[in-house]
Amino acid sequence: MPIRVENDLPARAALESENIFMMGENRAQTQRIRPLEIVILNLMPIKPDYETQLLRALSNTPLQINITYLTLSTHESKHTPSSHINKFYTTYDQIYKRYFDGMIITGAPVEHMKFEEVSYWSEIETIMNWTKTHVTSTLYVCWGALAGIYYHFGIPKIQLDKKLSGVYIHRVLDRCDPLVRGFDDLFTAPHSRYSGVSKEEVMKNPELQILAESDEAGIYLVKSLDERHVFLFGHPEYDRMSLDEEYRRDVKKGIPIAPPEHYYENDDPEMTPILSWRAHANMLYTNWLNFYVYQVTPYNLGIEE
C-alpha cells in the first residue's frame, strides 16, 4: 500500500524521485478503495499450472484483486479439461461491456505460425482492440508480447535460429521508471520462445520505450509511453521446474533441443535447477499493479449500457 506523506514534508521530494509508493495527504483524504478487477486471457496449454504461477506473482501486494479468467470461443483447449474451463472461465462475449483495471495476455504455443495463420487470431485482434477502451493497462507475456507489439505498433516477430530457453542476465535501462522500481542493475529472468523482435524496430517507434534487455536474450521489457501496454518477452512468473518440464517434454517428443541455458546447477540437466529470479518476478508484477494500474485507474469502472 502507498505511504501517506504530508504535502510539505521535506522527505517527499526524495521519495518521489525514488518512485517510492506514496500519495499526498489531499489524495489520501479523498481516496476510496475497492478491489482491482484484473482479467487474464490464459492461452497456455495447461491452464491450471499457469494460473498458479500468475496468481503467485500477483499476490505480493496488499491490494485486493478480483480475477476474471478469459478463454477463447474460437479455440478449444486440448490440454485442459473442459470441466475446468466451463467452471472457471468466461468468454469475451460475456464481458465485453465491462471495464477492467488491468489485463494479462499470456503466451501461447503457436510461435512457428504467422499471426494471421493462427486459427483464433481474429478473436485475439478483437480483444486487443477492446483493451484500448476498456482496460487501464495490459501486460502482454511472451507470445502475448509478440502479438501485442505487432497488433498495436506493427512490429513483426523474427523467427530465431533455435529455441531461446534458459535463465539470462538482464540490465535495467531506465531506473526512473516505476515499473522497474527496486530492481538491481542486473537481474535474471527465464525465457522460453522461438521468436523475438528487432531492438532497432522498437527503438524507431517514438511511442515505445525499452526498459530492460539482455545481451543473450535481447529486449525483455518494453512499454508504450502512455503506459497502457507493457510487453514482457520473458517468463518471470515461471516456477523453478517450468523450464525443466518443457525441456523434458520436448525431448520425449523427439525434438532436437539443448538443455535450458544457465539454469541447472553446473549446467547439468540431472541437477536441480537454481531458482534465481523469484524476487525480481514478484517486484515486476507488484510494480505493474501498484503504479500502472492502481495509481491511475478510475474508481468507478462502470459498464456499458
Tab-separated table of C-alpha atoms in Angstrom:
chain	number	residue	atom	x	y	z
A	1	MET	CA	0.000	0.000	0.000
A	2	PRO	CA	1.208	3.574	-0.552
A	3	ILE	CA	2.702	5.619	2.263
A	4	ARG	CA	0.667	8.720	3.137
A	5	VAL	CA	3.003	11.722	3.210
A	6	GLU	CA	2.218	15.321	4.174
A	7	ASN	CA	2.398	17.676	1.224
A	8	ASP	CA	5.192	19.842	2.644
A	9	LEU	CA	7.313	17.134	4.273
A	10	PRO	CA	10.924	17.625	3.076
A	11	ALA	CA	11.358	13.893	2.529
A	12	ARG	CA	8.565	13.839	-0.040
A	13	ALA	CA	10.698	15.094	-2.939
A	14	ALA	CA	13.359	12.472	-2.271
A	15	LEU	CA	10.769	9.722	-2.017
A	16	GLU	CA	9.105	10.780	-5.263
A	17	SER	CA	12.467	10.793	-7.068
A	18	GLU	CA	12.980	7.186	-5.949
A	19	ASN	CA	9.483	6.139	-7.093
A	20	ILE	CA	8.530	5.152	-3.545
A	21	PHE	CA	4.886	4.042	-3.491
A	22	MET	CA	3.265	7.035	-1.780
A	23	MET	CA	0.466	9.576	-2.025
A	24	GLY	CA	-0.057	13.113	-0.795
A	25	GLU	CA	-2.422	13.934	2.052
A	26	ASN	CA	-5.006	15.553	-0.252
A	27	ARG	CA	-5.451	12.394	-2.260
A	28	ALA	CA	-5.360	10.227	0.838
A	29	GLN	CA	-8.268	12.153	2.348
A	30	THR	CA	-10.469	11.656	-0.696
A	31	GLN	CA	-9.381	8.218	-1.821
A	32	ARG	CA	-11.885	5.409	-1.909
A	33	ILE	CA	-10.652	1.861	-2.059
A	34	ARG	CA	-12.157	-1.092	-3.900
A	35	PRO	CA	-10.787	-4.385	-5.257
A	36	LEU	CA	-8.856	-4.221	-8.506
A	37	GLU	CA	-10.524	-6.008	-11.402
A	38	ILE	CA	-7.975	-7.981	-13.445
A	39	VAL	CA	-8.873	-10.140	-16.449
A	40	ILE	CA	-6.460	-12.860	-17.600
A	41	LEU	CA	-6.601	-14.271	-21.122
A	42	ASN	CA	-4.836	-17.569	-20.454
A	43	LEU	CA	-3.596	-19.090	-23.720
A	44	MET	CA	-1.150	-21.522	-22.106
A	45	PRO	CA	-1.846	-25.222	-22.788
A	46	ILE	CA	-2.000	-26.476	-19.186
A	47	LYS	CA	-4.070	-23.714	-17.683
A	48	PRO	CA	-4.216	-24.758	-14.001
A	49	ASP	CA	-0.406	-24.778	-13.721
A	50	TYR	CA	-0.094	-21.328	-15.251
A	51	GLU	CA	-2.930	-19.984	-13.120
A	52	THR	CA	-0.890	-20.928	-10.058
A	53	GLN	CA	2.220	-19.221	-11.412
A	54	LEU	CA	0.432	-15.982	-12.271
A	55	LEU	CA	-1.508	-15.798	-9.024
A	56	ARG	CA	1.688	-16.320	-7.065
A	57	ALA	CA	3.284	-13.409	-8.899
A	58	LEU	CA	0.222	-11.177	-8.424
A	59	SER	CA	-0.218	-11.987	-4.745
A	60	ASN	CA	2.679	-9.927	-3.421
A	61	THR	CA	0.593	-6.832	-2.807
A	62	PRO	CA	-1.878	-5.946	-0.055
A	63	LEU	CA	-4.304	-4.749	-2.719
A	64	GLN	CA	-7.392	-6.909	-3.045
A	65	ILE	CA	-7.675	-8.323	-6.548
A	66	ASN	CA	-10.644	-9.926	-8.279
A	67	ILE	CA	-9.576	-12.227	-11.124
A	68	THR	CA	-11.678	-12.988	-14.205
A	69	TYR	CA	-10.325	-15.807	-16.385
A	70	LEU	CA	-10.945	-15.438	-20.103
A	71	THR	CA	-10.921	-18.193	-22.713
A	72	LEU	CA	-11.404	-18.052	-26.475
A	73	SER	CA	-14.694	-19.058	-28.039
A	74	THR	CA	-12.914	-19.848	-31.325
A	75	HIS	CA	-10.448	-22.320	-29.821
A	76	GLU	CA	-10.868	-25.448	-27.724
A	77	SER	CA	-8.083	-26.299	-25.300
A	78	LYS	CA	-6.624	-29.772	-25.845
A	79	HIS	CA	-4.609	-29.995	-22.635
A	80	THR	CA	-7.023	-28.638	-20.017
A	81	PRO	CA	-10.260	-30.472	-19.169
A	82	SER	CA	-13.403	-28.778	-20.443
A	83	SER	CA	-14.863	-29.106	-16.941
A	84	HIS	CA	-12.153	-26.745	-15.672
A	85	ILE	CA	-12.750	-24.257	-18.494
A	86	ASN	CA	-16.534	-24.330	-18.029
A	87	LYS	CA	-16.284	-23.823	-14.285
A	88	PHE	CA	-13.675	-21.081	-14.027
A	89	TYR	CA	-13.536	-19.299	-17.394
A	90	THR	CA	-15.719	-16.898	-19.312
A	91	THR	CA	-15.678	-15.632	-22.894
A	92	TYR	CA	-15.299	-12.229	-24.489
A	93	ASP	CA	-18.991	-12.096	-25.407
A	94	GLN	CA	-19.818	-12.313	-21.704
A	95	ILE	CA	-17.518	-9.481	-20.555
A	96	TYR	CA	-17.078	-7.040	-23.440
A	97	LYS	CA	-19.376	-4.464	-21.837
A	98	ARG	CA	-17.341	-4.448	-18.625
A	99	TYR	CA	-14.299	-2.297	-17.791
A	100	PHE	CA	-11.191	-3.671	-16.083
A	101	ASP	CA	-8.301	-2.117	-14.201
A	102	GLY	CA	-5.749	-4.459	-15.754
A	103	MET	CA	-5.405	-7.347	-18.174
A	104	ILE	CA	-2.787	-10.044	-18.769
A	105	ILE	CA	-2.495	-11.785	-22.150
A	106	THR	CA	-0.270	-14.840	-21.811
A	107	GLY	CA	1.970	-16.808	-24.088
A	108	ALA	CA	0.705	-19.481	-26.481
A	109	PRO	CA	2.386	-22.438	-28.247
A	110	VAL	CA	1.936	-21.066	-31.769
A	111	GLU	CA	5.212	-19.250	-32.339
A	112	HIS	CA	6.082	-21.137	-35.518
A	113	MET	CA	2.985	-19.740	-37.229
A	114	LYS	CA	2.400	-16.306	-38.672
A	115	PHE	CA	-0.113	-14.395	-36.594
A	116	GLU	CA	-2.686	-14.387	-39.372
A	117	GLU	CA	-2.369	-18.170	-39.673
A	118	VAL	CA	-3.369	-18.764	-36.054
A	119	SER	CA	-6.954	-20.033	-36.081
A	120	TYR	CA	-8.044	-17.677	-33.310
A	121	TRP	CA	-6.105	-14.584	-34.435
A	122	SER	CA	-9.270	-12.676	-35.357
A	123	GLU	CA	-10.620	-13.083	-31.835
A	124	ILE	CA	-7.257	-12.020	-30.365
A	125	GLU	CA	-7.407	-8.868	-32.500
A	126	THR	CA	-10.920	-8.131	-31.263
A	127	ILE	CA	-9.809	-8.489	-27.650
A	128	MET	CA	-6.678	-6.359	-28.089
A	129	ASN	CA	-8.729	-3.645	-29.777
A	130	TRP	CA	-11.188	-3.784	-26.865
A	131	THR	CA	-8.375	-3.212	-24.357
A	132	LYS	CA	-7.803	0.272	-25.803
A	133	THR	CA	-11.071	1.494	-24.313
A	134	HIS	CA	-11.931	-0.985	-21.556
A	135	VAL	CA	-8.647	-1.722	-19.745
A	136	THR	CA	-6.413	0.728	-17.881
A	137	SER	CA	-3.181	-1.213	-18.520
A	138	THR	CA	-2.492	-4.510	-20.293
A	139	LEU	CA	0.502	-6.768	-19.645
A	140	TYR	CA	1.454	-8.994	-22.597
A	141	VAL	CA	3.667	-12.016	-21.794
A	142	CYS	CA	5.951	-13.957	-24.197
A	143	TRP	CA	3.854	-14.795	-27.319
A	144	GLY	CA	1.306	-12.338	-25.989
A	145	ALA	CA	4.040	-9.672	-26.122
A	146	LEU	CA	4.959	-10.621	-29.689
A	147	ALA	CA	1.300	-10.482	-30.708
A	148	GLY	CA	0.567	-7.258	-28.826
A	149	ILE	CA	3.504	-5.250	-30.143
A	150	TYR	CA	2.661	-6.451	-33.663
A	151	TYR	CA	-1.019	-5.575	-33.419
A	152	HIS	CA	-0.666	-2.202	-31.698
A	153	PHE	CA	2.585	-0.968	-33.246
A	154	GLY	CA	3.150	-3.039	-36.387
A	155	ILE	CA	6.460	-4.549	-35.239
A	156	PRO	CA	6.802	-8.051	-36.730
A	157	LYS	CA	8.252	-11.027	-34.906
A	158	ILE	CA	11.548	-12.564	-36.007
A	159	GLN	CA	11.972	-16.338	-36.034
A	160	LEU	CA	15.080	-17.384	-34.089
A	161	ASP	CA	17.589	-19.959	-35.347
A	162	LYS	CA	16.852	-22.126	-32.301
A	163	LYS	CA	14.679	-22.020	-29.232
A	164	LEU	CA	15.722	-19.422	-26.676
A	165	SER	CA	15.444	-21.352	-23.422
A	166	GLY	CA	17.172	-20.586	-20.159
A	167	VAL	CA	17.740	-18.019	-17.446
A	168	TYR	CA	19.581	-14.912	-18.617
A	169	ILE	CA	21.114	-11.796	-17.104
A	170	HIS	CA	19.311	-8.540	-17.908
A	171	ARG	CA	20.207	-4.895	-17.486
A	172	VAL	CA	17.864	-2.081	-16.421
A	173	LEU	CA	17.982	0.788	-18.939
A	174	ASP	CA	15.849	3.397	-17.157
A	175	ARG	CA	15.914	3.283	-13.386
A	176	CYS	CA	13.469	6.209	-13.156
A	177	ASP	CA	10.541	4.212	-14.496
A	178	PRO	CA	8.214	2.925	-11.745
A	179	LEU	CA	7.880	-0.436	-13.487
A	180	VAL	CA	11.494	-1.278	-12.591
A	181	ARG	CA	11.462	0.369	-9.166
A	182	GLY	CA	13.615	-1.604	-6.743
A	183	PHE	CA	15.355	-3.643	-9.444
A	184	ASP	CA	19.074	-4.249	-9.172
A	185	ASP	CA	21.187	-3.026	-12.078
A	186	LEU	CA	21.439	-6.654	-13.216
A	187	PHE	CA	18.784	-9.309	-12.686
A	188	THR	CA	17.910	-12.741	-14.041
A	189	ALA	CA	14.745	-13.941	-15.767
A	190	PRO	CA	13.668	-17.059	-17.704
A	191	HIS	CA	12.919	-17.091	-21.425
A	192	SER	CA	11.228	-19.809	-23.444
A	193	ARG	CA	10.440	-18.877	-27.038
A	194	TYR	CA	11.271	-19.398	-30.695
A	195	SER	CA	10.711	-15.784	-31.768
A	196	GLY	CA	11.711	-12.260	-30.863
A	197	VAL	CA	11.518	-8.702	-32.163
A	198	SER	CA	14.127	-6.343	-33.512
A	199	LYS	CA	15.520	-3.881	-30.982
A	200	GLU	CA	16.098	-1.425	-33.828
A	201	GLU	CA	12.436	-1.594	-34.867
A	202	VAL	CA	11.302	-0.929	-31.307
A	203	MET	CA	13.719	1.975	-30.882
A	204	LYS	CA	12.486	3.586	-34.110
A	205	ASN	CA	8.961	3.830	-32.713
A	206	PRO	CA	8.603	7.066	-30.683
A	207	GLU	CA	5.662	5.609	-28.740
A	208	LEU	CA	7.712	2.793	-27.215
A	209	GLN	CA	10.468	2.608	-24.600
A	210	ILE	CA	12.757	-0.312	-23.770
A	211	LEU	CA	13.154	-0.681	-20.010
A	212	ALA	CA	15.365	-3.781	-19.773
A	213	GLU	CA	17.345	-6.044	-22.099
A	214	SER	CA	19.774	-8.949	-22.156
A	215	ASP	CA	22.947	-9.387	-24.191
A	216	GLU	CA	21.969	-13.010	-24.849
A	217	ALA	CA	18.172	-12.914	-24.872
A	218	GLY	CA	17.539	-9.483	-26.421
A	219	ILE	CA	14.931	-6.979	-25.320
A	220	TYR	CA	12.969	-8.056	-22.270
A	221	LEU	CA	10.654	-5.298	-21.098
A	222	VAL	CA	9.026	-2.632	-23.289
A	223	LYS	CA	6.233	-0.181	-22.528
A	224	SER	CA	4.128	2.246	-24.508
A	225	LEU	CA	4.692	5.799	-23.349
A	226	ASP	CA	1.048	6.111	-22.304
A	227	GLU	CA	1.674	3.033	-20.087
A	228	ARG	CA	-1.448	1.274	-21.361
A	229	HIS	CA	0.613	-1.522	-22.910
A	230	VAL	CA	3.508	-3.398	-21.274
A	231	PHE	CA	5.332	-6.058	-23.296
A	232	LEU	CA	7.207	-8.724	-21.341
A	233	PHE	CA	9.188	-11.072	-23.591
A	234	GLY	CA	10.266	-13.484	-20.843
A	235	HIS	CA	8.538	-15.630	-18.249
A	236	PRO	CA	9.452	-14.273	-14.784
A	237	GLU	CA	6.354	-15.916	-13.308
A	238	TYR	CA	7.696	-19.407	-14.138
A	239	ASP	CA	8.237	-21.883	-11.309
A	240	ARG	CA	11.587	-23.459	-10.538
A	241	MET	CA	10.771	-26.548	-12.624
A	242	SER	CA	8.869	-24.957	-15.549
A	243	LEU	CA	11.786	-24.863	-17.992
A	244	ASP	CA	12.810	-28.363	-16.936
A	245	GLU	CA	9.322	-29.704	-17.639
A	246	GLU	CA	9.279	-28.033	-21.067
A	247	TYR	CA	12.730	-29.409	-21.898
A	248	ARG	CA	11.848	-32.995	-20.932
A	249	ARG	CA	8.534	-32.745	-22.787
A	250	ASP	CA	10.366	-31.697	-25.972
A	251	VAL	CA	12.967	-34.447	-25.567
A	252	LYS	CA	10.193	-37.016	-25.146
A	253	LYS	CA	8.638	-35.772	-28.388
A	254	GLY	CA	11.929	-36.305	-30.184
A	255	ILE	CA	12.524	-32.589	-30.752
A	256	PRO	CA	16.268	-31.868	-31.069
A	257	ILE	CA	16.807	-29.308	-28.351
A	258	ALA	CA	19.586	-28.256	-25.984
A	259	PRO	CA	19.034	-28.034	-22.224
A	260	PRO	CA	17.969	-24.594	-20.918
A	261	GLU	CA	20.998	-22.324	-20.526
A	262	HIS	CA	22.288	-21.041	-17.162
A	263	TYR	CA	19.509	-22.957	-15.430
A	264	TYR	CA	20.735	-26.210	-13.924
A	265	GLU	CA	23.456	-26.349	-11.315
A	266	ASN	CA	26.743	-26.814	-13.180
A	267	ASP	CA	24.651	-26.820	-16.405
A	268	ASP	CA	23.838	-30.458	-15.676
A	269	PRO	CA	20.213	-31.433	-16.541
A	270	GLU	CA	20.371	-34.119	-13.852
A	271	MET	CA	20.904	-31.473	-11.165
A	272	THR	CA	18.169	-29.409	-9.524
A	273	PRO	CA	17.537	-26.081	-11.316
A	274	ILE	CA	18.639	-22.966	-9.448
A	275	LEU	CA	15.813	-20.533	-8.666
A	276	SER	CA	17.335	-17.079	-9.136
A	277	TRP	CA	14.522	-14.892	-10.491
A	278	ARG	CA	11.653	-15.057	-7.958
A	279	ALA	CA	12.398	-11.747	-6.177
A	280	HIS	CA	12.551	-9.838	-9.466
A	281	ALA	CA	9.344	-11.502	-10.704
A	282	ASN	CA	7.422	-10.546	-7.582
A	283	MET	CA	8.652	-6.968	-7.839
A	284	LEU	CA	7.785	-6.636	-11.524
A	285	TYR	CA	4.181	-7.782	-11.162
A	286	THR	CA	3.730	-5.751	-7.973
A	287	ASN	CA	5.093	-2.620	-9.643
A	288	TRP	CA	2.742	-3.100	-12.576
A	289	LEU	CA	-0.249	-3.440	-10.261
A	290	ASN	CA	0.749	-0.572	-8.000
A	291	PHE	CA	1.974	2.028	-10.485
A	292	TYR	CA	0.432	1.209	-13.861
A	293	VAL	CA	-2.941	0.018	-12.608
A	294	TYR	CA	-3.860	1.055	-9.065
A	295	GLN	CA	-2.430	4.573	-9.199
A	296	VAL	CA	-4.187	5.581	-12.422
A	297	THR	CA	-7.361	3.515	-12.742
A	298	PRO	CA	-10.696	5.290	-12.121
A	299	TYR	CA	-12.655	4.400	-9.010
A	300	ASN	CA	-15.882	3.851	-10.946
A	301	LEU	CA	-15.104	1.416	-13.735
A	302	GLY	CA	-18.696	1.331	-14.940
A	303	ILE	CA	-20.322	-0.888	-17.517
A	304	GLU	CA	-21.662	-0.221	-20.978
A	305	GLU	CA	-25.410	0.185	-21.223
